[in-house]
Short mmCIF file of C-alpha atoms (C1' of nucleotides) in Angstrom, two decimals:
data_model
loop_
_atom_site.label_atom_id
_atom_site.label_comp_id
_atom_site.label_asym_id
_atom_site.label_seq_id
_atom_site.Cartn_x
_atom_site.Cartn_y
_atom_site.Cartn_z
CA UNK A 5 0.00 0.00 0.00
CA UNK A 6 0.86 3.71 -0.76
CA UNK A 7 2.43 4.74 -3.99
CA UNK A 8 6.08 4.03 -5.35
CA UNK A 9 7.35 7.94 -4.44
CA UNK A 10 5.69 9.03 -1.30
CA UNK A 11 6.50 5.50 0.24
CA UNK A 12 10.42 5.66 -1.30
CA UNK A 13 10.32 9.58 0.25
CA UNK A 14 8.72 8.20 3.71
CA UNK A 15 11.24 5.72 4.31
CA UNK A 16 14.36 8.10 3.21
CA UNK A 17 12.83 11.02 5.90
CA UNK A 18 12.88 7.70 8.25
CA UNK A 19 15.98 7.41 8.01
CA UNK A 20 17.29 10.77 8.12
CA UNK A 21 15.58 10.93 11.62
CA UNK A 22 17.06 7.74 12.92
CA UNK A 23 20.42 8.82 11.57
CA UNK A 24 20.25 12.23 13.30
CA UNK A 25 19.74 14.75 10.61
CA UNK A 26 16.27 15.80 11.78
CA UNK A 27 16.35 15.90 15.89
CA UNK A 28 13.74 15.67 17.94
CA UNK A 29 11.84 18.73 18.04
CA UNK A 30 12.74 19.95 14.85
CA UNK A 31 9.71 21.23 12.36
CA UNK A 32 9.57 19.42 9.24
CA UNK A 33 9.33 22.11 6.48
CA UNK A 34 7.73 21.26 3.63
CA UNK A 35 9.08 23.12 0.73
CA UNK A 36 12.31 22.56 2.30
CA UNK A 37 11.56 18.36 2.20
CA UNK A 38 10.10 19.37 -1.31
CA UNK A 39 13.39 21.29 -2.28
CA UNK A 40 15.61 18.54 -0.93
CA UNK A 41 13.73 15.38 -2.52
CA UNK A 42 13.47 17.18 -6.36
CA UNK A 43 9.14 16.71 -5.82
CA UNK A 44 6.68 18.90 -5.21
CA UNK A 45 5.06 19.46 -1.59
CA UNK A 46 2.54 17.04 -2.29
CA UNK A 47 4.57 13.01 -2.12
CA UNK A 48 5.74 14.93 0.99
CA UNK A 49 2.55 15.40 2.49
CA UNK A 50 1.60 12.03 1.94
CA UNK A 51 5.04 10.53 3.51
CA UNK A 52 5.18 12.85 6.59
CA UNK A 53 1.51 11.99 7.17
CA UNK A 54 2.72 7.75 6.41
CA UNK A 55 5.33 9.02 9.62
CA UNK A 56 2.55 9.92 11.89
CA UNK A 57 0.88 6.84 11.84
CA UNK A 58 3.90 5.05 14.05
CA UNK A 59 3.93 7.99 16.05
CA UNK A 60 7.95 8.95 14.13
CA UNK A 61 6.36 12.91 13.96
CA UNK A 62 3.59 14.98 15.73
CA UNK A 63 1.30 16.21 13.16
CA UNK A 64 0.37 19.90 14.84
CA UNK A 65 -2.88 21.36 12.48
CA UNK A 66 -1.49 24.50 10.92
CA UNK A 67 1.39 24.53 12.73
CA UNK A 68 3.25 21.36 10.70
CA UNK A 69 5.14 18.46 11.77
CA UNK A 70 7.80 17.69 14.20
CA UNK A 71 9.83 14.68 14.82
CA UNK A 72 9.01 12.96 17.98
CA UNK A 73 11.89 10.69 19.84
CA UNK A 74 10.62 8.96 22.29
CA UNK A 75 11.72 9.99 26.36
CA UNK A 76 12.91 7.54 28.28
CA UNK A 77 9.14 7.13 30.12
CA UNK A 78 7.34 6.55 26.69
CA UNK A 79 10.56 4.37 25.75
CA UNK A 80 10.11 2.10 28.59
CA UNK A 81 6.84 1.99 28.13
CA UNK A 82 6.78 0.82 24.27
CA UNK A 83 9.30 -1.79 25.53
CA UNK A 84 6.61 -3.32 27.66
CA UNK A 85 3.84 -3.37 25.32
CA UNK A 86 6.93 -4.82 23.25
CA UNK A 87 7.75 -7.59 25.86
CA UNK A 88 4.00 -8.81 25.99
CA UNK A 89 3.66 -8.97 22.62
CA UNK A 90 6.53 -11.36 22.31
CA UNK A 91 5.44 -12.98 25.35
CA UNK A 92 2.04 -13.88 23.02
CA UNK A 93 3.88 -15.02 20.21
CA UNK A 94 5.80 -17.47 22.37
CA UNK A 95 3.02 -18.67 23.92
CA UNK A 96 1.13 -19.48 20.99
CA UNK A 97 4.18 -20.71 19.20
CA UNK A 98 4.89 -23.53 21.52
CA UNK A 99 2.75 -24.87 20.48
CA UNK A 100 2.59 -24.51 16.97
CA UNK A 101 6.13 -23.91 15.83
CA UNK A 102 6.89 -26.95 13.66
CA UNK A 103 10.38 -28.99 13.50
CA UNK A 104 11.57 -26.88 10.25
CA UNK A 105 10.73 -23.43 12.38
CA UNK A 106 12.77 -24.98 15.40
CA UNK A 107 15.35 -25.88 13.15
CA UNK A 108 15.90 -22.15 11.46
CA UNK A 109 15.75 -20.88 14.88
CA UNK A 110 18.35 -22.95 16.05
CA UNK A 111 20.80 -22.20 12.98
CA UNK A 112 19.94 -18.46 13.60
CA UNK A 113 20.68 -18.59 17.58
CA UNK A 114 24.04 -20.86 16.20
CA UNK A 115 25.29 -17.71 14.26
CA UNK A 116 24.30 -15.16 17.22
CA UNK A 117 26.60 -17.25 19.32
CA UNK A 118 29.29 -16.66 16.35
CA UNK A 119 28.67 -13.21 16.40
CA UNK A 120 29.45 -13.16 20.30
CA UNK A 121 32.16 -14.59 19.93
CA UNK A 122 33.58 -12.56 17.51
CA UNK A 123 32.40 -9.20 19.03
CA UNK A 124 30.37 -8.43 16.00
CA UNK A 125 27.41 -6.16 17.13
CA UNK A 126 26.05 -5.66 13.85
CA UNK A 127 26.25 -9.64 13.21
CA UNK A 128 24.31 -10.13 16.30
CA UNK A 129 21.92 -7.54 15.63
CA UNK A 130 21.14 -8.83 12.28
CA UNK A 131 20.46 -12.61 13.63
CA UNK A 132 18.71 -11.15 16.30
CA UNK A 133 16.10 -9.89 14.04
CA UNK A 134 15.37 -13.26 12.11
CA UNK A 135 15.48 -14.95 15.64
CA UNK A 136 12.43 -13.11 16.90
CA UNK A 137 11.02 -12.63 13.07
CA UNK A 138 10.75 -16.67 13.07
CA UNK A 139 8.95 -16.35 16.43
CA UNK A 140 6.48 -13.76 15.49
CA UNK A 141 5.73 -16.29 12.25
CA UNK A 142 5.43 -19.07 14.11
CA UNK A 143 2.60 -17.50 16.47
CA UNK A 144 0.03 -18.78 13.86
CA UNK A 145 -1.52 -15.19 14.11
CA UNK A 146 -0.78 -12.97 10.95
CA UNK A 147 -2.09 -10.42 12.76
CA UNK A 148 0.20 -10.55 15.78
CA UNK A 149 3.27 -10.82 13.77
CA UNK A 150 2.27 -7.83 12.29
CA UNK A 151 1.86 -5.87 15.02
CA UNK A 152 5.16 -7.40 17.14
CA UNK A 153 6.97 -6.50 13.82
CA UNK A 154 5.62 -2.96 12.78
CA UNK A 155 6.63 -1.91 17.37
CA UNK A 156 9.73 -4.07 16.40
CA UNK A 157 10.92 -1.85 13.87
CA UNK A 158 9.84 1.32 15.65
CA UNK A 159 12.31 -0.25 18.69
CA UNK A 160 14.97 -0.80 16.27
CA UNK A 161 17.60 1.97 16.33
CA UNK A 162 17.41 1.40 20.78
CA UNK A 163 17.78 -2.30 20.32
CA UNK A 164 20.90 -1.51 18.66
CA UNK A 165 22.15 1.27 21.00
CA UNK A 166 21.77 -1.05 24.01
CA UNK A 167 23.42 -4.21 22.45
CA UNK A 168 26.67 -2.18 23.07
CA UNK A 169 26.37 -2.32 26.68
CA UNK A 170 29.51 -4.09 28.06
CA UNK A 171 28.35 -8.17 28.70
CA UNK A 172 24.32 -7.65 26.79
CA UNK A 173 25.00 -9.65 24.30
CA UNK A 174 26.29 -12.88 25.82
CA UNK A 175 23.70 -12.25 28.32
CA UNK A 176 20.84 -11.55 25.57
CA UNK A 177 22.48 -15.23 24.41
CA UNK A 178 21.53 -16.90 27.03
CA UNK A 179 18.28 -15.83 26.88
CA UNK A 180 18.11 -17.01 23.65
CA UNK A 181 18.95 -20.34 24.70
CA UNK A 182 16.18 -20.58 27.26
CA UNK A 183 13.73 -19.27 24.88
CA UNK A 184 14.67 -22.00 22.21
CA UNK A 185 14.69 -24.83 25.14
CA UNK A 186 11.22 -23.89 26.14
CA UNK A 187 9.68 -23.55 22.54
CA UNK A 188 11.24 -27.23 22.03
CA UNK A 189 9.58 -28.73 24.97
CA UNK A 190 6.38 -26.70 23.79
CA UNK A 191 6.26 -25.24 27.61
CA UNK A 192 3.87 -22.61 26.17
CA UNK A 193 4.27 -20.42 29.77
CA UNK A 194 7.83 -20.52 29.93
CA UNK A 195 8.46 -19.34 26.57
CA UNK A 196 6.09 -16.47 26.92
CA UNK A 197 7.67 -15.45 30.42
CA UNK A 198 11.16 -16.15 28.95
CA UNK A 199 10.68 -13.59 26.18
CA UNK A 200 8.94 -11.17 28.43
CA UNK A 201 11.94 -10.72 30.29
CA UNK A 202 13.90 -11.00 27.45
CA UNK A 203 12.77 -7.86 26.14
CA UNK A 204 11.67 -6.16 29.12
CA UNK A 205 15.52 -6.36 29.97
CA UNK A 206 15.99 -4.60 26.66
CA UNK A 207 14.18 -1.87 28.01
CA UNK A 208 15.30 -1.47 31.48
CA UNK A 209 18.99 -1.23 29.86
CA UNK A 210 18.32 1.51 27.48
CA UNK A 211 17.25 2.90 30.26
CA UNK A 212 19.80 3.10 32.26
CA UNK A 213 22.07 3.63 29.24
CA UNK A 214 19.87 6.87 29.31
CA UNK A 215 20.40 8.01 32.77
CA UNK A 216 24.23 7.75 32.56
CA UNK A 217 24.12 9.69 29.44
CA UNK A 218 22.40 13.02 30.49
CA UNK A 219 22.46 12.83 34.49
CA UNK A 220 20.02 15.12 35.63
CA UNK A 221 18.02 15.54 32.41
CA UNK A 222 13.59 15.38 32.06
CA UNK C 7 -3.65 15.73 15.02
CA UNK C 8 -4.80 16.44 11.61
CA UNK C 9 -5.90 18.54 9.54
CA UNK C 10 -10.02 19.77 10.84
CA UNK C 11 -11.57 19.04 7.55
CA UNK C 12 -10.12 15.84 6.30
CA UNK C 13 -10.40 14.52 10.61
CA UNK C 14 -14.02 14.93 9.56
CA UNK C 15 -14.31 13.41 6.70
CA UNK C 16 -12.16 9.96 7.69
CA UNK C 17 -14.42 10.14 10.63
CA UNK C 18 -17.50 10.32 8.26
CA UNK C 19 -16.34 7.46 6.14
CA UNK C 20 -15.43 5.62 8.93
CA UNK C 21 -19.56 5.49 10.05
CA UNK C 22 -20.23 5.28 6.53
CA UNK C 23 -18.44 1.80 6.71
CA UNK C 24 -19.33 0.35 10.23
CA UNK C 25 -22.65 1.47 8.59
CA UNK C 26 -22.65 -0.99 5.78
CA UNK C 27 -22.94 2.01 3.21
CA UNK C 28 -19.65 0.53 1.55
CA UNK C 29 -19.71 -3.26 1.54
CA UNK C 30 -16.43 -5.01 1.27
CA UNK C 31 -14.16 -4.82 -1.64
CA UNK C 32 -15.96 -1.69 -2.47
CA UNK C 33 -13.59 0.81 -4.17
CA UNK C 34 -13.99 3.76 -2.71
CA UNK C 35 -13.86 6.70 -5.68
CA UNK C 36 -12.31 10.16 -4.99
CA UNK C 37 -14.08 11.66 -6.94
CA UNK C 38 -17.34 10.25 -6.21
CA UNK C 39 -16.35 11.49 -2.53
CA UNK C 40 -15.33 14.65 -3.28
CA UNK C 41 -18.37 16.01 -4.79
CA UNK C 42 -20.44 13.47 -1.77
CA UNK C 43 -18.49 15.92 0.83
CA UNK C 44 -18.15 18.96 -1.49
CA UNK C 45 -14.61 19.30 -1.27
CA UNK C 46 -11.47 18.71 -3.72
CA UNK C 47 -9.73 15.13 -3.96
CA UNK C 48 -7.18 16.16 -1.62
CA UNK C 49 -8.70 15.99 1.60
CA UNK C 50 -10.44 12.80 0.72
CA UNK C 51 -7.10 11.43 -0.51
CA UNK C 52 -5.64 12.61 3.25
CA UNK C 53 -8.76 11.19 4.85
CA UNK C 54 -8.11 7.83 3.05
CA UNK C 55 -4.94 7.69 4.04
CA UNK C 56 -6.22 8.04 7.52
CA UNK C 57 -8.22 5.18 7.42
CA UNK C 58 -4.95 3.17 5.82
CA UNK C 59 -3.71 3.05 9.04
CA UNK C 60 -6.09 0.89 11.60
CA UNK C 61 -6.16 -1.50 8.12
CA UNK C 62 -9.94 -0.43 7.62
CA UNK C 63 -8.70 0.50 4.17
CA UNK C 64 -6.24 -1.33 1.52
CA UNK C 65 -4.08 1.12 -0.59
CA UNK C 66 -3.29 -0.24 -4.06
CA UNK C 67 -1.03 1.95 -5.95
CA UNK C 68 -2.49 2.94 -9.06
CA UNK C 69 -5.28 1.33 -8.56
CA UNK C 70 -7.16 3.09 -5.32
CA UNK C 71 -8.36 2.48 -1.85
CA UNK C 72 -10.62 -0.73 -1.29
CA UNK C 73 -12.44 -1.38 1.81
CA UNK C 74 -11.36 -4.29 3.69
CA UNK C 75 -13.64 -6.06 6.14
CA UNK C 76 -12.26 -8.52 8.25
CA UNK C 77 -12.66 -12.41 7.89
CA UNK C 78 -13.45 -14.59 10.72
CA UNK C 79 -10.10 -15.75 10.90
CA UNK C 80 -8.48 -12.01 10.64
CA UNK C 81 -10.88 -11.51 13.38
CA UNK C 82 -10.22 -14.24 15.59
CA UNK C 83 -6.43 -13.16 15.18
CA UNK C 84 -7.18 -9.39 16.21
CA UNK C 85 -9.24 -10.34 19.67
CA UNK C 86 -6.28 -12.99 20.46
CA UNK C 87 -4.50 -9.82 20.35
CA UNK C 88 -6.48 -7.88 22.05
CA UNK C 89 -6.71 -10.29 24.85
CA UNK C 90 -3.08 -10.12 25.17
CA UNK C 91 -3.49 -6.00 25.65
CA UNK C 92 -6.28 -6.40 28.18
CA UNK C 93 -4.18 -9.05 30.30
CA UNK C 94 -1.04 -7.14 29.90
CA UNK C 95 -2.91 -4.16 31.08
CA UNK C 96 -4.96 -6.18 34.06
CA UNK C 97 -1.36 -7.25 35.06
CA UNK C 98 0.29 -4.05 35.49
CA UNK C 99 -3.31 -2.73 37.02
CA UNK C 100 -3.29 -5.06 39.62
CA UNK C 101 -0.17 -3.28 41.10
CA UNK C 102 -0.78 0.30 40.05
CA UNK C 103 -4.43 0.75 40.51
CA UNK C 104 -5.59 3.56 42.51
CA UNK C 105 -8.24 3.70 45.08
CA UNK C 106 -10.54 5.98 43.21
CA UNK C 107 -10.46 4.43 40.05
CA UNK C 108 -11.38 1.28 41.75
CA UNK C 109 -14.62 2.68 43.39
CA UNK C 110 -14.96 4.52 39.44
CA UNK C 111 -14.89 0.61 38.07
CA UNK C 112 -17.17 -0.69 40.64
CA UNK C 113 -19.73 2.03 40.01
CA UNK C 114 -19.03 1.34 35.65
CA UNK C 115 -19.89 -2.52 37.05
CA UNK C 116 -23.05 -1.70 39.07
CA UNK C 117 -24.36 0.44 35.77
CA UNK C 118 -23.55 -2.97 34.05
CA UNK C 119 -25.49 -4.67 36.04
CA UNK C 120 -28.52 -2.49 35.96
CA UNK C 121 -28.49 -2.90 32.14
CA UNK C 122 -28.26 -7.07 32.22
CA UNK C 123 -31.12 -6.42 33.93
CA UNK C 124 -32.98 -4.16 31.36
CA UNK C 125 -31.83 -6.38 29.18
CA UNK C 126 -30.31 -3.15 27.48
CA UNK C 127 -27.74 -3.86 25.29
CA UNK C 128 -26.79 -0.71 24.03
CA UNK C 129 -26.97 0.67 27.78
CA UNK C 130 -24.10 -2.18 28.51
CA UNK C 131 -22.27 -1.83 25.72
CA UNK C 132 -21.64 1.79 26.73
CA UNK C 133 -20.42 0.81 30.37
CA UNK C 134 -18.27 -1.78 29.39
CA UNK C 135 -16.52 0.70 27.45
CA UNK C 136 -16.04 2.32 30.33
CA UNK C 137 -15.29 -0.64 32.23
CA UNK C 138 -12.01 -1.34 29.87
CA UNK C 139 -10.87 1.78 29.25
CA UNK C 140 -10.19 2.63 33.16
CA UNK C 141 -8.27 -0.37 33.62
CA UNK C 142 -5.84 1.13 30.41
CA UNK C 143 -5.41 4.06 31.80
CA UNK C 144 -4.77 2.19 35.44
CA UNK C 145 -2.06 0.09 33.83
CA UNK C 146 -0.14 2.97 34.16
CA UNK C 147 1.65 2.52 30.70
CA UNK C 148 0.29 5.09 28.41
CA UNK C 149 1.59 3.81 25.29
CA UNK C 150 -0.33 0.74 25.90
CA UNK C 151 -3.42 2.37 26.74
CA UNK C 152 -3.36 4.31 23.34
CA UNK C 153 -2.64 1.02 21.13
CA UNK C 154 -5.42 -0.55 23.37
CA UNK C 155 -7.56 1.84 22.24
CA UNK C 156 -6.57 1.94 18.79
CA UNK C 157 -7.95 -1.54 18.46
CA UNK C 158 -10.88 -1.83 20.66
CA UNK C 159 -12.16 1.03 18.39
CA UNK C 160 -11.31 -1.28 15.45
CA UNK C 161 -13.22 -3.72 16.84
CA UNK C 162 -15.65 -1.91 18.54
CA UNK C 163 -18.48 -2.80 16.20
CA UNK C 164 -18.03 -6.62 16.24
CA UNK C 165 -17.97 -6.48 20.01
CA UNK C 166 -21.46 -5.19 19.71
CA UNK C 167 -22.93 -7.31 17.71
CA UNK C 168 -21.25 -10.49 19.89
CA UNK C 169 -23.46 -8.73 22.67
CA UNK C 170 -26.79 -9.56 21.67
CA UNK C 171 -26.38 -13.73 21.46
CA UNK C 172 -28.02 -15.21 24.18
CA UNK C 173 -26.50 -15.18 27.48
CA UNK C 174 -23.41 -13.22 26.37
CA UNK C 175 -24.08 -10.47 28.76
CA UNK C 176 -24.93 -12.42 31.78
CA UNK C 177 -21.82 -14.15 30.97
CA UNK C 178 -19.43 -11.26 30.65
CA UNK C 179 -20.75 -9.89 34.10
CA UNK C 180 -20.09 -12.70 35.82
CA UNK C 181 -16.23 -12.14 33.91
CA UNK C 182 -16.19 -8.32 35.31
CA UNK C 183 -17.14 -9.40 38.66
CA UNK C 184 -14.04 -11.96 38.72
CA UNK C 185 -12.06 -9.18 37.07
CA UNK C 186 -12.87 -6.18 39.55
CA UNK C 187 -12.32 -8.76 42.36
CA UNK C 188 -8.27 -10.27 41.27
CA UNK C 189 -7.82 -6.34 40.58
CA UNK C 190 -8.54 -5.33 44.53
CA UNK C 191 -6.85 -8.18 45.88
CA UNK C 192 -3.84 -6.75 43.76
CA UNK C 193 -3.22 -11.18 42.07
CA UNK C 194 -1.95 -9.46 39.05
CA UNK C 195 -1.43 -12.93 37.31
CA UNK C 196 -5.33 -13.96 38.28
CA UNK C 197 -6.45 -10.11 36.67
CA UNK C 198 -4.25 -11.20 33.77
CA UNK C 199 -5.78 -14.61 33.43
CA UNK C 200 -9.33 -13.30 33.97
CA UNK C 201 -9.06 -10.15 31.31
CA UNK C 202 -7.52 -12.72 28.47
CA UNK C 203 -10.57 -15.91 28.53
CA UNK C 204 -13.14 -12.55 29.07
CA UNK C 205 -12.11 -11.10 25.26
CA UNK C 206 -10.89 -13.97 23.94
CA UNK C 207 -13.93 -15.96 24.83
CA UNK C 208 -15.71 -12.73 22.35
CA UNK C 209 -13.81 -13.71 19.35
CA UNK C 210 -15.05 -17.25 19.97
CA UNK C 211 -18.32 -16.12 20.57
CA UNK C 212 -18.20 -14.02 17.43
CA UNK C 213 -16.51 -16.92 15.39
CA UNK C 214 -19.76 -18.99 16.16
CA UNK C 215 -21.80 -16.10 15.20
CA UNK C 216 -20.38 -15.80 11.52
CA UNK C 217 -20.23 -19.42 11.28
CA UNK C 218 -24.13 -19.62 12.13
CA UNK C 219 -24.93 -16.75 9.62
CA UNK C 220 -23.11 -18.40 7.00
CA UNK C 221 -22.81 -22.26 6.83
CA UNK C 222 -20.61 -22.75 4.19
CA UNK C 223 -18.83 -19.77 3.20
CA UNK C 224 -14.84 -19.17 3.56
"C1'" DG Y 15 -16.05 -17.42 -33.57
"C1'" DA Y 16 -12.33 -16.69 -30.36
"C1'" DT Y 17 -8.13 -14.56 -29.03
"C1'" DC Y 18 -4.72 -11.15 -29.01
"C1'" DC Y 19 -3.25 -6.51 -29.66
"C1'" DA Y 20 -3.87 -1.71 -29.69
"C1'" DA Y 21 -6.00 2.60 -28.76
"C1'" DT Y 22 -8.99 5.21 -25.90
"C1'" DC Y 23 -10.83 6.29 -21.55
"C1'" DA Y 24 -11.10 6.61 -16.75
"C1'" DT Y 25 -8.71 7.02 -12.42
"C1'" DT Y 26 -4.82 7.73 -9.61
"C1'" DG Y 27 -0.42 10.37 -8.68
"C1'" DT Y 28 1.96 14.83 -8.99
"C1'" DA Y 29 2.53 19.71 -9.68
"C1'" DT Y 30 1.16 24.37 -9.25
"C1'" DA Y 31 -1.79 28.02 -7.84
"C1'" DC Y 32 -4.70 30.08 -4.38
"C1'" DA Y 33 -6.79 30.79 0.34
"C1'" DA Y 34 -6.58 30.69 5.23
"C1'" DA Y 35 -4.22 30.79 9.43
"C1'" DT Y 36 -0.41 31.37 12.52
"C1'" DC Y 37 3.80 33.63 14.12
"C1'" DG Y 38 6.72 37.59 14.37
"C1'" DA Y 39 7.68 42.39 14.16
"C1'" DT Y 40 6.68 47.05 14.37
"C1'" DT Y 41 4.09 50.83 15.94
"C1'" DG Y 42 1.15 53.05 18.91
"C1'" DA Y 43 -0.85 54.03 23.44
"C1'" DC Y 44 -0.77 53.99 28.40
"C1'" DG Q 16 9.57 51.67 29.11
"C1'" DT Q 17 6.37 48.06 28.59
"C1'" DC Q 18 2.38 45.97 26.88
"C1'" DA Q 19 -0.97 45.30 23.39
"C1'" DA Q 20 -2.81 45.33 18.90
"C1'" DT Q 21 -2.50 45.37 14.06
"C1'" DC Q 22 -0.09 44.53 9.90
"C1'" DG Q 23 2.95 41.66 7.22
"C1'" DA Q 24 5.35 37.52 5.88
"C1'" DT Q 25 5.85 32.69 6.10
"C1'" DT Q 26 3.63 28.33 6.14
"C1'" DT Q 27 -0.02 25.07 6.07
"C1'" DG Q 28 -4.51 23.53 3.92
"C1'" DT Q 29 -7.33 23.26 -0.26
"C1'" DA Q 30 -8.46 23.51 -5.07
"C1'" DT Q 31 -7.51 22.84 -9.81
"C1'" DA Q 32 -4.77 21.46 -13.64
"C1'" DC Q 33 -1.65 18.17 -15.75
"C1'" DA Q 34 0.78 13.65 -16.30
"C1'" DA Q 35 1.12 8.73 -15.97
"C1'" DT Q 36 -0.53 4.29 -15.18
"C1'" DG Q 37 -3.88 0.69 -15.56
"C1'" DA Q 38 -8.51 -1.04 -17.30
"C1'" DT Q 39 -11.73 -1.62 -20.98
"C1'" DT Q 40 -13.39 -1.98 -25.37
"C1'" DG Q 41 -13.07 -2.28 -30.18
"C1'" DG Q 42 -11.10 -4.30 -34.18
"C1'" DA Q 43 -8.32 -7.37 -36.81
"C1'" DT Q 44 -6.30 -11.76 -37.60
"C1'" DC Q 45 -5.92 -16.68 -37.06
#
DNA sequence: GATCCAATCATTGTATACAAATCGATTGAC
DNA sequence: GTCAATCGATTTGTATACAATGATTGGATC
């Protein structure tokens, strides 16, 4: 859905906040976007208003848009909803992950632990992603993947911040382990409570990644 | 957020489909709604675009917006999420939950009540939105409280026609009483337990309701 | 008579032009 | 000197005009 050059200029503006160019609070101009993108105000329209729906900007009537970063409060909180939603999928994926789902998800924890080992963050990060994809999949509920993977990819760029705490990632390993382990033996609770606090963790370390960043800030 | 005119309009379309005015797979023209509202094809377009969003509409480039009805098994999917939300927000309740907005659910209960009674549907309907959305706001988490919303309204009008089999309201009181109760005693796991089987047990009920209406189809 | 190709037509996507509204600055009064 | 109000400029919201893409229909050929 959406058409080829508002959805092309949606994602690049996506990226451009992620990356830093637009910070938070900054008003998107228009004619500037317009200017920048070789288009005409209108694709940009449609793509800032494509941003509002995940909540990226603020849409402000007559005013315009600004880019919204999540605090550390809302942060936390989009974790949790985050964590349950994972804890769902695992539940209902015990029991109805089948022997070729286990088996990708064991090849993709295999080359996490690779990527541990060799320190690669990005590696990790990357086999991360499948790892929890396969989960979301195996849920049996279209609908719930969709969901877990549109707040997924909202979560992105702090998922990645936080892997570069000192010791998350062989700890985020072990998780892993416990989470595959209980989706094998089809324990349907203790896959759901394993990835609660698999994620919840997530957020309680960005958090404090926060804190030590700007002491006495919000 | 939004612009005032094309809020409206999405709004308007929105009742025009819970309405049954646009059946599904309807395309819905711009034109045709332009001149129907009296305004150009670019607040429509914005106002379609709206509706893109909570999945009421499918965008096809090039081709237009078609509206898309949920099939039993999309819907079945969407209230096993929506249990999920409920539970996740009866959880965090049970801890959080204030005094007042206790007494503010047991009063939302007793006007429950006095509408099994009068057999009032509509009347209980009402309430029980009430009912839910204090224990969103109670779970403390904001950001789950607004995607809670986001799709109860989506499936507000399937809840309410779940409502008038027999039984289903007697039923659900008897599943608010159990709720209100694990919620004072602070058993966040029971409040959990209790708000998941109460709207997944509507999807069910709403399952057998489509399947009655139509024997043989899908 | 059926099928395939082409041209026309309708509808969406984009650009530009216009109107309305908000923010800032300047000027006037107290 | 400070505050308020009005005027102006910038920016968003809406309308219209143009371009491009896809559907449909007509004709020609096999």
């Amino acid at each position: 859905m959406g058409k080829r050059r508002a959805e092309t200029i949606a994602d690049e503006i996506e990226e451009l906040i992620f990356g830093g160019t637009f910070a938070e609070g900054t008003r998107l101009d228009e004619h500037a976007l317009a200017v920048r993108f070789g288009v005409s105000r209108t694709p940009i329209r449609e793509a800032l208003q494509k941003l509002t729906l995940p909540g990226l900007v603020t849409h402000i009537p007559n005013r315009g848009v600004f880019v919204h970063q999540p605090g550390p409060v809302e942060l936390m909180e989009m974790f949790e909803v985050m964590a349950e939603l994972e804890a769902a999928a695992g539940r209902l994926a015990a029991r109805r992950i089948s022997t070729a789902a286990l088996d990708d998800l064991r090849a993709a924890n295999a080359r996490c632990r690779e990527a541990v080992a060799a320190q690669d963050a990005d590696a990790y990060y990357l086999q991360n992603e499948t790892f929890h994809q396969i989960i979301y999949a195996q849920s049996g509920n279209s609908f719930l993947r969709a969901e877990a993977l549109r707040l997924h990819r909202r979560l992105r760029p702090f998922r990645r911040h936080q892997l570069r705490l000192r010791g998350r990632m062989a700890q985020s390993m072990a998780e892993h382990e416990a989470i595959v382990a209980a989706l094998e033996q089809g324990r349907a609770a203790a896959a759901a409570d394993a990835l609660r606090s698999h994620v919840a963790v997530q957020g309680e370390k960005f958090h404090h990644l926060i804190s030590s960043l700007r002491p006495a800030a919000e």
